[in-house]
mmCIF file of C-alpha atoms and ligand atoms in Angstrom:
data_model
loop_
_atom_site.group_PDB
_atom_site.id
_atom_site.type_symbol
_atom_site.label_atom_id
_atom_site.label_comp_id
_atom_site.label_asym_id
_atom_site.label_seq_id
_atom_site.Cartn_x
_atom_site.Cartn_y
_atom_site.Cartn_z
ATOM 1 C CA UNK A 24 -16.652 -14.426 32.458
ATOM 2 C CA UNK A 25 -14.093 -12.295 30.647
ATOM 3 C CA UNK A 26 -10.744 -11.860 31.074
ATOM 4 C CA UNK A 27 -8.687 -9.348 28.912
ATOM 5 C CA UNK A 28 -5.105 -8.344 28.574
ATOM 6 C CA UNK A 29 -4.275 -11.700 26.633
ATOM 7 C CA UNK A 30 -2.277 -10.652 23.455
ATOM 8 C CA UNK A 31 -1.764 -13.545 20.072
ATOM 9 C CA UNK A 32 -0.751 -13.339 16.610
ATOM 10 C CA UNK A 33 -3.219 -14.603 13.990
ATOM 11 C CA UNK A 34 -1.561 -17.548 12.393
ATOM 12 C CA UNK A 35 -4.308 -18.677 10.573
ATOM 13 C CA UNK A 36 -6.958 -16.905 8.478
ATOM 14 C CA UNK A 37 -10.312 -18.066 6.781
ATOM 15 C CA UNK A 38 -13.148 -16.173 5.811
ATOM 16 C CA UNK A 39 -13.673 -14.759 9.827
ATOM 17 C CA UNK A 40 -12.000 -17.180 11.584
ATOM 18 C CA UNK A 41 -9.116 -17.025 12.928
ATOM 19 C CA UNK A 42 -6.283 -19.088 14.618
ATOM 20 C CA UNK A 43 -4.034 -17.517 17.391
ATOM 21 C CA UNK A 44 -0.815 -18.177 18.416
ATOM 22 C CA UNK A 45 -1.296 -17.681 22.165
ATOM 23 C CA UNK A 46 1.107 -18.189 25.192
ATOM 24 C CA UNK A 47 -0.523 -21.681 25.740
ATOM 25 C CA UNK A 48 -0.562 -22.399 21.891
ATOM 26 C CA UNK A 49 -2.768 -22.238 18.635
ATOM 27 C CA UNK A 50 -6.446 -21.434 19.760
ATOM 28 C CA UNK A 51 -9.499 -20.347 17.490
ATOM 29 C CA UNK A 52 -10.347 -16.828 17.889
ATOM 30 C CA UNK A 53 -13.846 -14.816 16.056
ATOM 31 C CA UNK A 54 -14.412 -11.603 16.165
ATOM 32 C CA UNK A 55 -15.872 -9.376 18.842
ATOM 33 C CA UNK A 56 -18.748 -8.186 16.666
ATOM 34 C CA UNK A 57 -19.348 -4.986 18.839
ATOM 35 C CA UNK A 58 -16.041 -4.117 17.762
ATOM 36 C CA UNK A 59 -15.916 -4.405 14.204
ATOM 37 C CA UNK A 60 -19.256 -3.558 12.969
ATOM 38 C CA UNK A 61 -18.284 0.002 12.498
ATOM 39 C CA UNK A 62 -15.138 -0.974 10.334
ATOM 40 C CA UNK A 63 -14.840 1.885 7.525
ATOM 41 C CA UNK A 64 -11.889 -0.233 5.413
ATOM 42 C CA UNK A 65 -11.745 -3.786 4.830
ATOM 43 C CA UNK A 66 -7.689 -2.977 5.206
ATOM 44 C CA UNK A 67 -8.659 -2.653 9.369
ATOM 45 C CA UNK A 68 -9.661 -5.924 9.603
ATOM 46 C CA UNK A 69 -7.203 -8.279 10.802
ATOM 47 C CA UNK A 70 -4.972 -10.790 8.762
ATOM 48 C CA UNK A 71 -2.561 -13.132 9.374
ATOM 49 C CA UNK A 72 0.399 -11.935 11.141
ATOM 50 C CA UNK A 73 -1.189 -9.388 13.101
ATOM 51 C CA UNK A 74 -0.588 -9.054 16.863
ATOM 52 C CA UNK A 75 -4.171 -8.825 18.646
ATOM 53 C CA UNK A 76 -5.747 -8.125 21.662
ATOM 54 C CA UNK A 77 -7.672 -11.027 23.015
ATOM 55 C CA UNK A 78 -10.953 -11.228 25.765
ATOM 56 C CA UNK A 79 -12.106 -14.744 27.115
ATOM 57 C CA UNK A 80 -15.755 -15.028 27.178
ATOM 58 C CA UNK A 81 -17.051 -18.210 28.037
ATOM 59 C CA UNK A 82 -14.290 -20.246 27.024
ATOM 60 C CA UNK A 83 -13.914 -18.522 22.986
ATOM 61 C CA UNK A 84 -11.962 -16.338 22.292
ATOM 62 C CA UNK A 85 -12.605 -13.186 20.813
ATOM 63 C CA UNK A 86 -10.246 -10.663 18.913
ATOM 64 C CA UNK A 87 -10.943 -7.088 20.671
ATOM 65 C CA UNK A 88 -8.428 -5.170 18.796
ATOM 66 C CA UNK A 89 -5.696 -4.973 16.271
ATOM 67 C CA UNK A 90 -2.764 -4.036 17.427
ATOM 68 C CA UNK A 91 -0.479 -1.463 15.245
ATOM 69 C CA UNK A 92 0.955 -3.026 12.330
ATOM 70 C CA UNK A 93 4.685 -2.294 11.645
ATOM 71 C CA UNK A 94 4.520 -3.416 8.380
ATOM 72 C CA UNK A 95 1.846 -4.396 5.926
ATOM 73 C CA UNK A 96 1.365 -5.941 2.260
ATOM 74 C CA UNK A 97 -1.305 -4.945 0.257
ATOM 75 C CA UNK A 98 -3.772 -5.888 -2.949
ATOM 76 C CA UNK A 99 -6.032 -4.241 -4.234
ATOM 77 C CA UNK A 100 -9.432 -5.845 -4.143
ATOM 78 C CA UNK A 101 -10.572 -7.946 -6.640
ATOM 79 C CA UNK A 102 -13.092 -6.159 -8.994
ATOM 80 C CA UNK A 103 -13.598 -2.763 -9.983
ATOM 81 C CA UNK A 104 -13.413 -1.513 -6.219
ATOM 82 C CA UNK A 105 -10.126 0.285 -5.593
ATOM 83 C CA UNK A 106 -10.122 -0.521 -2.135
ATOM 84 C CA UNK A 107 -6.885 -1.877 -0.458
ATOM 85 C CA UNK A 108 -6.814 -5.328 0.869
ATOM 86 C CA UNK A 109 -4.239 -6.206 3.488
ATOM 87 C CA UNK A 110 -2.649 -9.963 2.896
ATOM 88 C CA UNK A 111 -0.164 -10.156 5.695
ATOM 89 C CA UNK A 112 0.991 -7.804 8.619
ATOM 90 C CA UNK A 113 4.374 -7.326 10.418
ATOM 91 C CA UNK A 114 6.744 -9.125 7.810
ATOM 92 C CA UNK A 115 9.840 -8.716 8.033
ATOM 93 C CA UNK A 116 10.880 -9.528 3.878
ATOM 94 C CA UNK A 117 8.671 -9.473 0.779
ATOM 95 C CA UNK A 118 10.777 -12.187 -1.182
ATOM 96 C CA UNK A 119 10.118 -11.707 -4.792
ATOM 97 C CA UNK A 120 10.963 -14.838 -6.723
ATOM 98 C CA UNK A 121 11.296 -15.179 -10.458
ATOM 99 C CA UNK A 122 12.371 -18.041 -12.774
ATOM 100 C CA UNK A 123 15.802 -18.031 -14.394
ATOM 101 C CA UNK A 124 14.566 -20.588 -16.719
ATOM 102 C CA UNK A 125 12.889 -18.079 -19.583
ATOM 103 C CA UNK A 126 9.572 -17.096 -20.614
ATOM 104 C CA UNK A 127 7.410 -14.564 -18.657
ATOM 105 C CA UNK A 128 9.250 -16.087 -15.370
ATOM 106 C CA UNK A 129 11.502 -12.805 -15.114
ATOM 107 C CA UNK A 130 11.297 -9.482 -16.889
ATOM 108 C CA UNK A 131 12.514 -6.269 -15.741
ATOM 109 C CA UNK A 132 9.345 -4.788 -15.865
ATOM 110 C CA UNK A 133 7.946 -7.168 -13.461
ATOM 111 C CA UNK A 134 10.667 -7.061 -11.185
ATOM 112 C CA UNK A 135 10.074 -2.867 -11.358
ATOM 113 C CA UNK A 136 6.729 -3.564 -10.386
ATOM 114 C CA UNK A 137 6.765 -6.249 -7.414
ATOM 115 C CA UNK A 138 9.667 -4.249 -6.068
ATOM 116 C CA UNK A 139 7.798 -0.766 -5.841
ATOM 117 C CA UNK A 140 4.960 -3.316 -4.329
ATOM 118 C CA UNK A 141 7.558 -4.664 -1.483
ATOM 119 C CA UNK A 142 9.297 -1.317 -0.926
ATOM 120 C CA UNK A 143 5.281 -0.115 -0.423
ATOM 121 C CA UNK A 144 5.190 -2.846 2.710
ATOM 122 C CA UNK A 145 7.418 -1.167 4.256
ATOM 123 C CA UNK A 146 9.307 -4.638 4.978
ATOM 124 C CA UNK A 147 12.782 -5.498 3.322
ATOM 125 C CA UNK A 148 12.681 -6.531 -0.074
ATOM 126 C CA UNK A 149 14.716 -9.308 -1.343
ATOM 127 C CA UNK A 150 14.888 -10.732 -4.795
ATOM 128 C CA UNK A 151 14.978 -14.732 -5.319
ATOM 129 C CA UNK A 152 16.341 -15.684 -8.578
ATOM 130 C CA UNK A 153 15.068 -19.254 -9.042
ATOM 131 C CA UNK A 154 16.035 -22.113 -11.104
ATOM 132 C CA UNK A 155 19.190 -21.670 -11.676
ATOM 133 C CA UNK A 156 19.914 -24.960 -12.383
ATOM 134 C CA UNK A 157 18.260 -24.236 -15.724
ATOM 135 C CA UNK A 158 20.271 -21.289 -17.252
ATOM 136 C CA UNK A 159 24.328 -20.868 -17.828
ATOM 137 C CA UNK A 160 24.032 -17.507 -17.236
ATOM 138 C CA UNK A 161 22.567 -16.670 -13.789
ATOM 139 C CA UNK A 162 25.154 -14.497 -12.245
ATOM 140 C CA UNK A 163 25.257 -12.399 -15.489
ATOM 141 C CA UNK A 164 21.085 -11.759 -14.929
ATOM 142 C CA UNK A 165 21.557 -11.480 -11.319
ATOM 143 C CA UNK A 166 23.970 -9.066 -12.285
ATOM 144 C CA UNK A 167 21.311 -6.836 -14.530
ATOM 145 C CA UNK A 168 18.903 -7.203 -11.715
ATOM 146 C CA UNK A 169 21.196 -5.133 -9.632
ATOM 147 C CA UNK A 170 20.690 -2.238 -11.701
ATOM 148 C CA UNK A 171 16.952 -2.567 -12.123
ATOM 149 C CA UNK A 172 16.187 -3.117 -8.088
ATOM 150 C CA UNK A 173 19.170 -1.065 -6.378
ATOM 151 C CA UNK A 174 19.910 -1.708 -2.975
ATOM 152 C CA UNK A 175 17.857 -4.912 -2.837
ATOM 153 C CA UNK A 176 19.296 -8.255 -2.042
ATOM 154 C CA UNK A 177 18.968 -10.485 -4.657
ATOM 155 C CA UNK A 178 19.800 -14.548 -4.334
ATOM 156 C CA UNK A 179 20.142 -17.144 -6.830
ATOM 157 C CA UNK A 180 18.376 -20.284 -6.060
ATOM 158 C CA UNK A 181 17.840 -23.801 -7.730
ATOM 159 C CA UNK A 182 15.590 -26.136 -5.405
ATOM 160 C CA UNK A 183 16.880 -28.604 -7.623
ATOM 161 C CA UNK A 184 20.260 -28.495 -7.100
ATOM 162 C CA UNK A 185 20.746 -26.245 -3.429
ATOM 163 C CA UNK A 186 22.112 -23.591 -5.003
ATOM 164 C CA UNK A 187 21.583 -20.110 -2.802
ATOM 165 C CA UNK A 188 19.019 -22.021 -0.375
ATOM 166 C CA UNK A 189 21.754 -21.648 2.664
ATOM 167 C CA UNK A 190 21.798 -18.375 1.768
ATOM 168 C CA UNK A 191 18.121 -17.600 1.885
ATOM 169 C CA UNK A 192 18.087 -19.338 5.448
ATOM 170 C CA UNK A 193 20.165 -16.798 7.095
ATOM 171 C CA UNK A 194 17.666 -14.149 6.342
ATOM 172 C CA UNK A 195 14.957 -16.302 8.173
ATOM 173 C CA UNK A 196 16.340 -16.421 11.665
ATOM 174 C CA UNK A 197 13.842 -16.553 14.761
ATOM 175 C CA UNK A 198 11.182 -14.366 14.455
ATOM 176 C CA UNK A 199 11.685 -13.089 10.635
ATOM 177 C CA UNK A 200 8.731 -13.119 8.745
ATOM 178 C CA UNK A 201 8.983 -13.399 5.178
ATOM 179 C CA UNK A 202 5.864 -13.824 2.206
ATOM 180 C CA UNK A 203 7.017 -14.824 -1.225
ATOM 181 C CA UNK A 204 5.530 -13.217 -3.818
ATOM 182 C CA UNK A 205 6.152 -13.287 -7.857
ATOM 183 C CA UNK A 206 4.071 -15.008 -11.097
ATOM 184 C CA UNK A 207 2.789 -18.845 -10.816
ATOM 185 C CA UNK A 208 5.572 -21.497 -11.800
ATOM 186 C CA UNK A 209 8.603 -19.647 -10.629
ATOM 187 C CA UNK A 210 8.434 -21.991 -7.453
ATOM 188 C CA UNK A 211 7.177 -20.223 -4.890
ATOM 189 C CA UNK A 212 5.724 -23.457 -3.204
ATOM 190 C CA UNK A 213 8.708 -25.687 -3.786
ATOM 191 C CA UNK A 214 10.838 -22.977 -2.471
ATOM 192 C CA UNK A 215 8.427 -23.140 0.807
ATOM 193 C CA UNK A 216 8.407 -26.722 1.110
ATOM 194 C CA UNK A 217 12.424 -26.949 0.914
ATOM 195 C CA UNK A 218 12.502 -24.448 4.140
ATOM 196 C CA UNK A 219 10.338 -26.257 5.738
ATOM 197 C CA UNK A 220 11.289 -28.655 8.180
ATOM 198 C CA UNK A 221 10.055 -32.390 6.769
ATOM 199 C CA UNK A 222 8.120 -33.329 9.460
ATOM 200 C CA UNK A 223 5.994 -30.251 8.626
ATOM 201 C CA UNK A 224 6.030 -30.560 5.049
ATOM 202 C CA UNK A 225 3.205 -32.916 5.380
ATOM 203 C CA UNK A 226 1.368 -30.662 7.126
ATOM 204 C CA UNK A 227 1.696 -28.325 4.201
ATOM 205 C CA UNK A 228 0.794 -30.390 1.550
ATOM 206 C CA UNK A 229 -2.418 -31.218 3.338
ATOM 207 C CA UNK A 230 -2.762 -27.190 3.762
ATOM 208 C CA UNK A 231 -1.812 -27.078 -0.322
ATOM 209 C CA UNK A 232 -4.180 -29.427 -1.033
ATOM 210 C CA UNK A 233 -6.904 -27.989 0.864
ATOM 211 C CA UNK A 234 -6.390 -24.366 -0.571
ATOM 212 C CA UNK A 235 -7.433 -26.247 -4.057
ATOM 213 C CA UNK A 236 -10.812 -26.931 -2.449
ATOM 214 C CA UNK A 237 -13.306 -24.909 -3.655
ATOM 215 C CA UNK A 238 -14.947 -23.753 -0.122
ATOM 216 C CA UNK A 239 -11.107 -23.074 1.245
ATOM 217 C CA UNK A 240 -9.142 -20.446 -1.352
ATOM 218 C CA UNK A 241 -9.095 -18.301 0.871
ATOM 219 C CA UNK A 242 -7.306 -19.574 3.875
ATOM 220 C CA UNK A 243 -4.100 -17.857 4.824
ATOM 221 C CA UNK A 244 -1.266 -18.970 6.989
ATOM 222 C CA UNK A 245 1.783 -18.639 8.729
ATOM 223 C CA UNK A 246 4.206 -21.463 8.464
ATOM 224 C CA UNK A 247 6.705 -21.921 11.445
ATOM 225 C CA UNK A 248 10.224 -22.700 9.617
ATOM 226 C CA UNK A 249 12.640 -25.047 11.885
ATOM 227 C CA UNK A 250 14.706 -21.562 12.515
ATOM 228 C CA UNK A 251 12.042 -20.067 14.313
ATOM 229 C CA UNK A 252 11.181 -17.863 11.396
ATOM 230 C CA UNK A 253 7.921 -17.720 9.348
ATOM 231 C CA UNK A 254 6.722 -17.942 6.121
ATOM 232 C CA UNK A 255 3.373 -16.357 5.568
ATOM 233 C CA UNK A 256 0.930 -18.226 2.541
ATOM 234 C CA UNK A 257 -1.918 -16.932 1.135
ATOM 235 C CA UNK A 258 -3.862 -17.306 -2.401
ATOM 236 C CA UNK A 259 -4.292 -12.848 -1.965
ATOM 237 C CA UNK A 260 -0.347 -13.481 -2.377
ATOM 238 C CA UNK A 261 -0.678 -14.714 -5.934
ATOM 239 C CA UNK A 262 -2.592 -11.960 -7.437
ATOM 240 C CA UNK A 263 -1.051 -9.033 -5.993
ATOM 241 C CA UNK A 264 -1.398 -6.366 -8.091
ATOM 242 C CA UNK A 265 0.411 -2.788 -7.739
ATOM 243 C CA UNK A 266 -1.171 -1.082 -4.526
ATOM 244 C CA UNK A 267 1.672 1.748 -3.533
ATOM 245 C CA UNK A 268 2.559 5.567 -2.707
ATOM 246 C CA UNK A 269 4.595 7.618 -5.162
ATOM 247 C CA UNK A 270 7.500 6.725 -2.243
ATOM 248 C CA UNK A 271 7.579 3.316 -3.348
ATOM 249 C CA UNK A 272 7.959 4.267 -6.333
ATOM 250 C CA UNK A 273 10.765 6.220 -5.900
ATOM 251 C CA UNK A 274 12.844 3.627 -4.025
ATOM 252 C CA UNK A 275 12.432 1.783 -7.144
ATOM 253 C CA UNK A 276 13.962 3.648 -9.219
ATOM 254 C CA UNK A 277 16.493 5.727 -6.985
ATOM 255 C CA UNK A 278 18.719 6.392 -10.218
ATOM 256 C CA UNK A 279 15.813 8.376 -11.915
ATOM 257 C CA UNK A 280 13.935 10.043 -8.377
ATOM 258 C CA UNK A 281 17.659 10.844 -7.652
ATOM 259 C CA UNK A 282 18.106 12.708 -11.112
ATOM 260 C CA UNK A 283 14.948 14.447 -10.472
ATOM 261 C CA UNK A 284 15.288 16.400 -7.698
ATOM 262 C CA UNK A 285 17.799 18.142 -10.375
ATOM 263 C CA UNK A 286 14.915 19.272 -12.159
ATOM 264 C CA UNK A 287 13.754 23.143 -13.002
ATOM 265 C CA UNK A 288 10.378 22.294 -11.671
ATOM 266 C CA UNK A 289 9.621 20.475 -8.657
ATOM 267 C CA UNK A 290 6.105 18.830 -10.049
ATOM 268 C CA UNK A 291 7.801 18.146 -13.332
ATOM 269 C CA UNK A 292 6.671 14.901 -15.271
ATOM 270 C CA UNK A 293 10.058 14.360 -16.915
ATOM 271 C CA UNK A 294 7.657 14.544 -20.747
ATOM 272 C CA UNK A 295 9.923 17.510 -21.832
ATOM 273 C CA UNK A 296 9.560 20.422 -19.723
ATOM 274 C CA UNK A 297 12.225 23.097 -19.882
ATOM 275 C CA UNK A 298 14.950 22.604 -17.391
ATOM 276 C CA UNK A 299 14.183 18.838 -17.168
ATOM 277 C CA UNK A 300 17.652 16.628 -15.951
ATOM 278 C CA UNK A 301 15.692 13.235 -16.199
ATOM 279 C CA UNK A 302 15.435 14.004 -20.327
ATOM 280 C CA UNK A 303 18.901 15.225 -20.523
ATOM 281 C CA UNK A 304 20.061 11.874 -18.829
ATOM 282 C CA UNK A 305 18.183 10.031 -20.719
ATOM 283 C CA UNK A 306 19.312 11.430 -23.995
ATOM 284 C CA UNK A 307 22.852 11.233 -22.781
ATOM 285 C CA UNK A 308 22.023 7.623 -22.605
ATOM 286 C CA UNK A 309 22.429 7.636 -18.791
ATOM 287 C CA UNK A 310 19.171 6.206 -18.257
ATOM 288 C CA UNK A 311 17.776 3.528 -20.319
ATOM 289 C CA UNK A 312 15.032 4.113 -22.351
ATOM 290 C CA UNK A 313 12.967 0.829 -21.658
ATOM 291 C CA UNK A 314 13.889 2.072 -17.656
ATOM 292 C CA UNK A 315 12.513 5.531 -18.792
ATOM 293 C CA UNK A 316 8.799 4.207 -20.060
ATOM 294 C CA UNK A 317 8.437 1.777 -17.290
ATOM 295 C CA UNK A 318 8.712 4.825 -14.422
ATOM 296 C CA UNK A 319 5.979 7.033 -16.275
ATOM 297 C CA UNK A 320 4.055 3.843 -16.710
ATOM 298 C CA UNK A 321 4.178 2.616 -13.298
ATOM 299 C CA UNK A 322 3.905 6.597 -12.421
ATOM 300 C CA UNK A 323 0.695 7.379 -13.979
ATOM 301 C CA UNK A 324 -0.980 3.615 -13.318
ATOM 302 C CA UNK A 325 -0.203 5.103 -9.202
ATOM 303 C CA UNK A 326 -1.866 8.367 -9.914
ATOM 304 C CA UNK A 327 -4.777 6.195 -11.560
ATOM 305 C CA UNK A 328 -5.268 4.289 -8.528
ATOM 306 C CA UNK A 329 -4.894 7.617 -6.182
ATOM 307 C CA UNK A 330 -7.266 9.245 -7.790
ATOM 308 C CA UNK A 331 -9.892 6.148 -7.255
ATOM 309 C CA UNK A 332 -8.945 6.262 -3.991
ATOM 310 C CA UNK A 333 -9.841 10.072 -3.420
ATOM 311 C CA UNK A 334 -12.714 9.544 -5.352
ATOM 312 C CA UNK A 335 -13.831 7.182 -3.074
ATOM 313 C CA UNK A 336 -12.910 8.690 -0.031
ATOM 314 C CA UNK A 337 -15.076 11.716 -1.132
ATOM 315 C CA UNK A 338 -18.219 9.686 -1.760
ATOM 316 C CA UNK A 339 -17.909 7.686 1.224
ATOM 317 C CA UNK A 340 -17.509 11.722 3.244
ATOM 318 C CA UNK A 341 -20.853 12.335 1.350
ATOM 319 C CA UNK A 342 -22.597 9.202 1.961
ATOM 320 C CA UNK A 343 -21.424 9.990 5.866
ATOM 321 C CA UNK A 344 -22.694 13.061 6.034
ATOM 322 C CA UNK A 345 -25.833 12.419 4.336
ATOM 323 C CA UNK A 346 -26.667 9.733 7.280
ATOM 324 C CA UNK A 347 -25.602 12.268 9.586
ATOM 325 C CA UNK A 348 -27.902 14.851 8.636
ATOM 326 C CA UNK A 349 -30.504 11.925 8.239
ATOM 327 C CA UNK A 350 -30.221 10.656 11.894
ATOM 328 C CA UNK A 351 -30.467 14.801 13.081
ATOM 329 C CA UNK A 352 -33.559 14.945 11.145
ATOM 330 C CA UNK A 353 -34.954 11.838 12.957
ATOM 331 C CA UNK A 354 -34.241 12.856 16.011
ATOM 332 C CA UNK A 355 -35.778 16.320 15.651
ATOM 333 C CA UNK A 356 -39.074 14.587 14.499
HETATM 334 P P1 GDP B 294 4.708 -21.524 -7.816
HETATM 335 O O1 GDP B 294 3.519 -21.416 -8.723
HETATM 336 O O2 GDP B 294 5.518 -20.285 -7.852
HETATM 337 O O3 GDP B 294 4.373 -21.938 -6.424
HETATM 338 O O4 GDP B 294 5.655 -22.652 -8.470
HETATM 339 P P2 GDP B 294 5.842 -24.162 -8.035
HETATM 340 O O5 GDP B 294 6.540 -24.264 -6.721
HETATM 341 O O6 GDP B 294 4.550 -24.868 -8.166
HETATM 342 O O7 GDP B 294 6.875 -24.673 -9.151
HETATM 343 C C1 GDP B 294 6.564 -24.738 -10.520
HETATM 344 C C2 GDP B 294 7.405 -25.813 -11.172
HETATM 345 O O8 GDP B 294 8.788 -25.459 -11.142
HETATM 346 C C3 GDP B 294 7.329 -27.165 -10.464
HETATM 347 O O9 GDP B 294 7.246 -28.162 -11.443
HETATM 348 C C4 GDP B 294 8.631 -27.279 -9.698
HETATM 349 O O10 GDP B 294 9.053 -28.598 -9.517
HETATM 350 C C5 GDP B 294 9.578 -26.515 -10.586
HETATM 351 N N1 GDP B 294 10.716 -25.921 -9.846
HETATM 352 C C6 GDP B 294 10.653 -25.169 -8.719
HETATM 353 N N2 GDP B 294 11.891 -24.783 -8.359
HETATM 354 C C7 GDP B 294 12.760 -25.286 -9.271
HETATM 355 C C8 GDP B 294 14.188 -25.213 -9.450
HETATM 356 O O11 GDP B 294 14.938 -24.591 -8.687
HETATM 357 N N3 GDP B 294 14.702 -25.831 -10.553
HETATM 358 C C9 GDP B 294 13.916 -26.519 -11.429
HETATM 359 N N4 GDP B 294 14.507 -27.106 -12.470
HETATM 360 N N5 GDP B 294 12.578 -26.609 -11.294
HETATM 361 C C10 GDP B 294 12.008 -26.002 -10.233
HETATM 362 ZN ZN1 ZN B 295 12.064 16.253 -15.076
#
């Protein structure tokens, strides 16, 4: 018997199955195969976070349908395949956390980069500056970070200590979704665990411990935080790499795509064409230099990627069409 019209969020993600969070609780959900064999981008299927459409067939039930995802965060796939991967849907905050406590744990490049990533989501970025119990100086770099993500929230934290972790609560009120992202060490998990309430830190641990298992890296999941806000987990979270529009981009770095609409030409590249008002800022010294080589970096690694995309996009219109004509031919036998 089927019944339709039931709607869940997928709370839970491995390989294809699922957990949904249904009016009557957490239930196990597959796929309705019908509807997802003709899948053209692995970004369709669903991931955790997404709303769904549900049918009961015999007592399972079956995801009919992905609902429309407000916002998204992305990957690229592992490999040489430029294809986008979706980690988590409908967040409300990509939280990108560094370390204040030296090293490779904060750069301004890197917070250039997972910024244009988060501003890509189209969620609200926010920028956790971690550890501050181990640096004298953490307001003066939250300071700098101001300049390098504009407009973004940013929070200093030390799990040690408490600092900032009030703070970070607010933002995860009932319903708010957020995903941390950032490098490996900066505390991403510890930061998790604090949120969480304790009697559900033991369920996370077991849920760390089983993502080390070989057969289970790739299990994703939403935490419920004693707020009634989420945090979203998943191993695709650790390797994101830069997977974003030119818009992105330009939220970024609003000081230089502001600037630029000054410009003679409107396709200018800012590499010394006549007429150009990002060069003359920057030899004014109104843009910094370092600031300068980042945005054409991060600029032409985009272009890269949208050219693979097209490229693909092209060959998979061929490879279409080819069947196409194959299956007319077929039928005319
Ligand atoms: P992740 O890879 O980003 O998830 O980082 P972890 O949560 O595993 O943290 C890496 C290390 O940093 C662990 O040894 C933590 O105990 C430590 N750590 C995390 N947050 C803080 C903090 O605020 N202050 C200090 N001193 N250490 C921290
Ligand atoms: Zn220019």
């Amino acid at each position: 018997m089927y019944i339709s019209n039931l709607k869940g969020r997928i709370v839970e993600k491995q390989y294809s199955t699922y957990k949904v969070q249904i009016e009557t609780g957490i239930e196990k959900a597959y796929l309705k195969g019908t509807n997802f064999q003709t899948i053209q981008y692995k970004s369709e299927f669903p991931c955790v976070g997404d709303w769904v459409e549900l049918i009961e067939c015999d007592g399972t039930l079956q995801i009919a349908k992905v609902l429309e995802r407000r916002t998204q965060i992305s990957r690229q796939s592992a490999g040489n395949v430029t294809e986008e991967q979706v980690i988590a849907a409908n967040i409300d905050y990509v939280a990108i956390v560094l370390g204040l406590d030296g090293g490779r744990n904060y750069s301004d490049r890197l917070l250039e980069r997972l910024t244009t990533v988060a501003w890509n989501s189209g969620a609200t970025p926010l920028v956790i500056l971690n550890k501050a119990d181990l640096n004298s100086e953490a307001e003066y770099v939250k300071f700098q970070a101001e300049t390098i993500a504009p407009g973004v929230d940013i929070i200093v934290t030390s799990v040690e200590d408490g600092t900032g972790i009030a703070t970070l609560t607010n933002y995860l009120s009932k319903g708010k979704v957020v995903v941390f992202i950032g490098p490996s060490g900066v505390g991403k998990s510890t930061l998790t665990n604090c949120l969480l309430r304790k009697d559900q830190q033991k369920t996370n641990e077991i849920r760390q411990k089983d993502k080390r298992g070989r057969h289970t890296t790739s299990v994703s999941f939403m935490l419920e935080l004693e707020s009634g806000g989420y945090i979203i987990d998943s191993p695709g979270l650790r390797e994101v790499q830069l997977w974003a529009e030119d818009e992105a981009l330009d939220n970024t770095f609003t000081d230089i795509s502001e600037i630029a609409q000054y410009c003679k030409f409107t396709d200018c590249r800012h590499e010394g064409e006549p007429g150009c008002a990002v060069q003359s800022e920057l030899e004014k010294g109104n843009i910094s230099p370092e600031r300068y080589d980042s945005y054409l970096h991060l600029k032409k690694e985009l272009a890269f990627l949208n050219r693979r995309k097209a490229q693909k996009n092209r060959q998979y219109q061929k490879d279409f069409s080819k069947m196409v004509k194959q299956v007319k031919i077929l039928k005319e036998k």
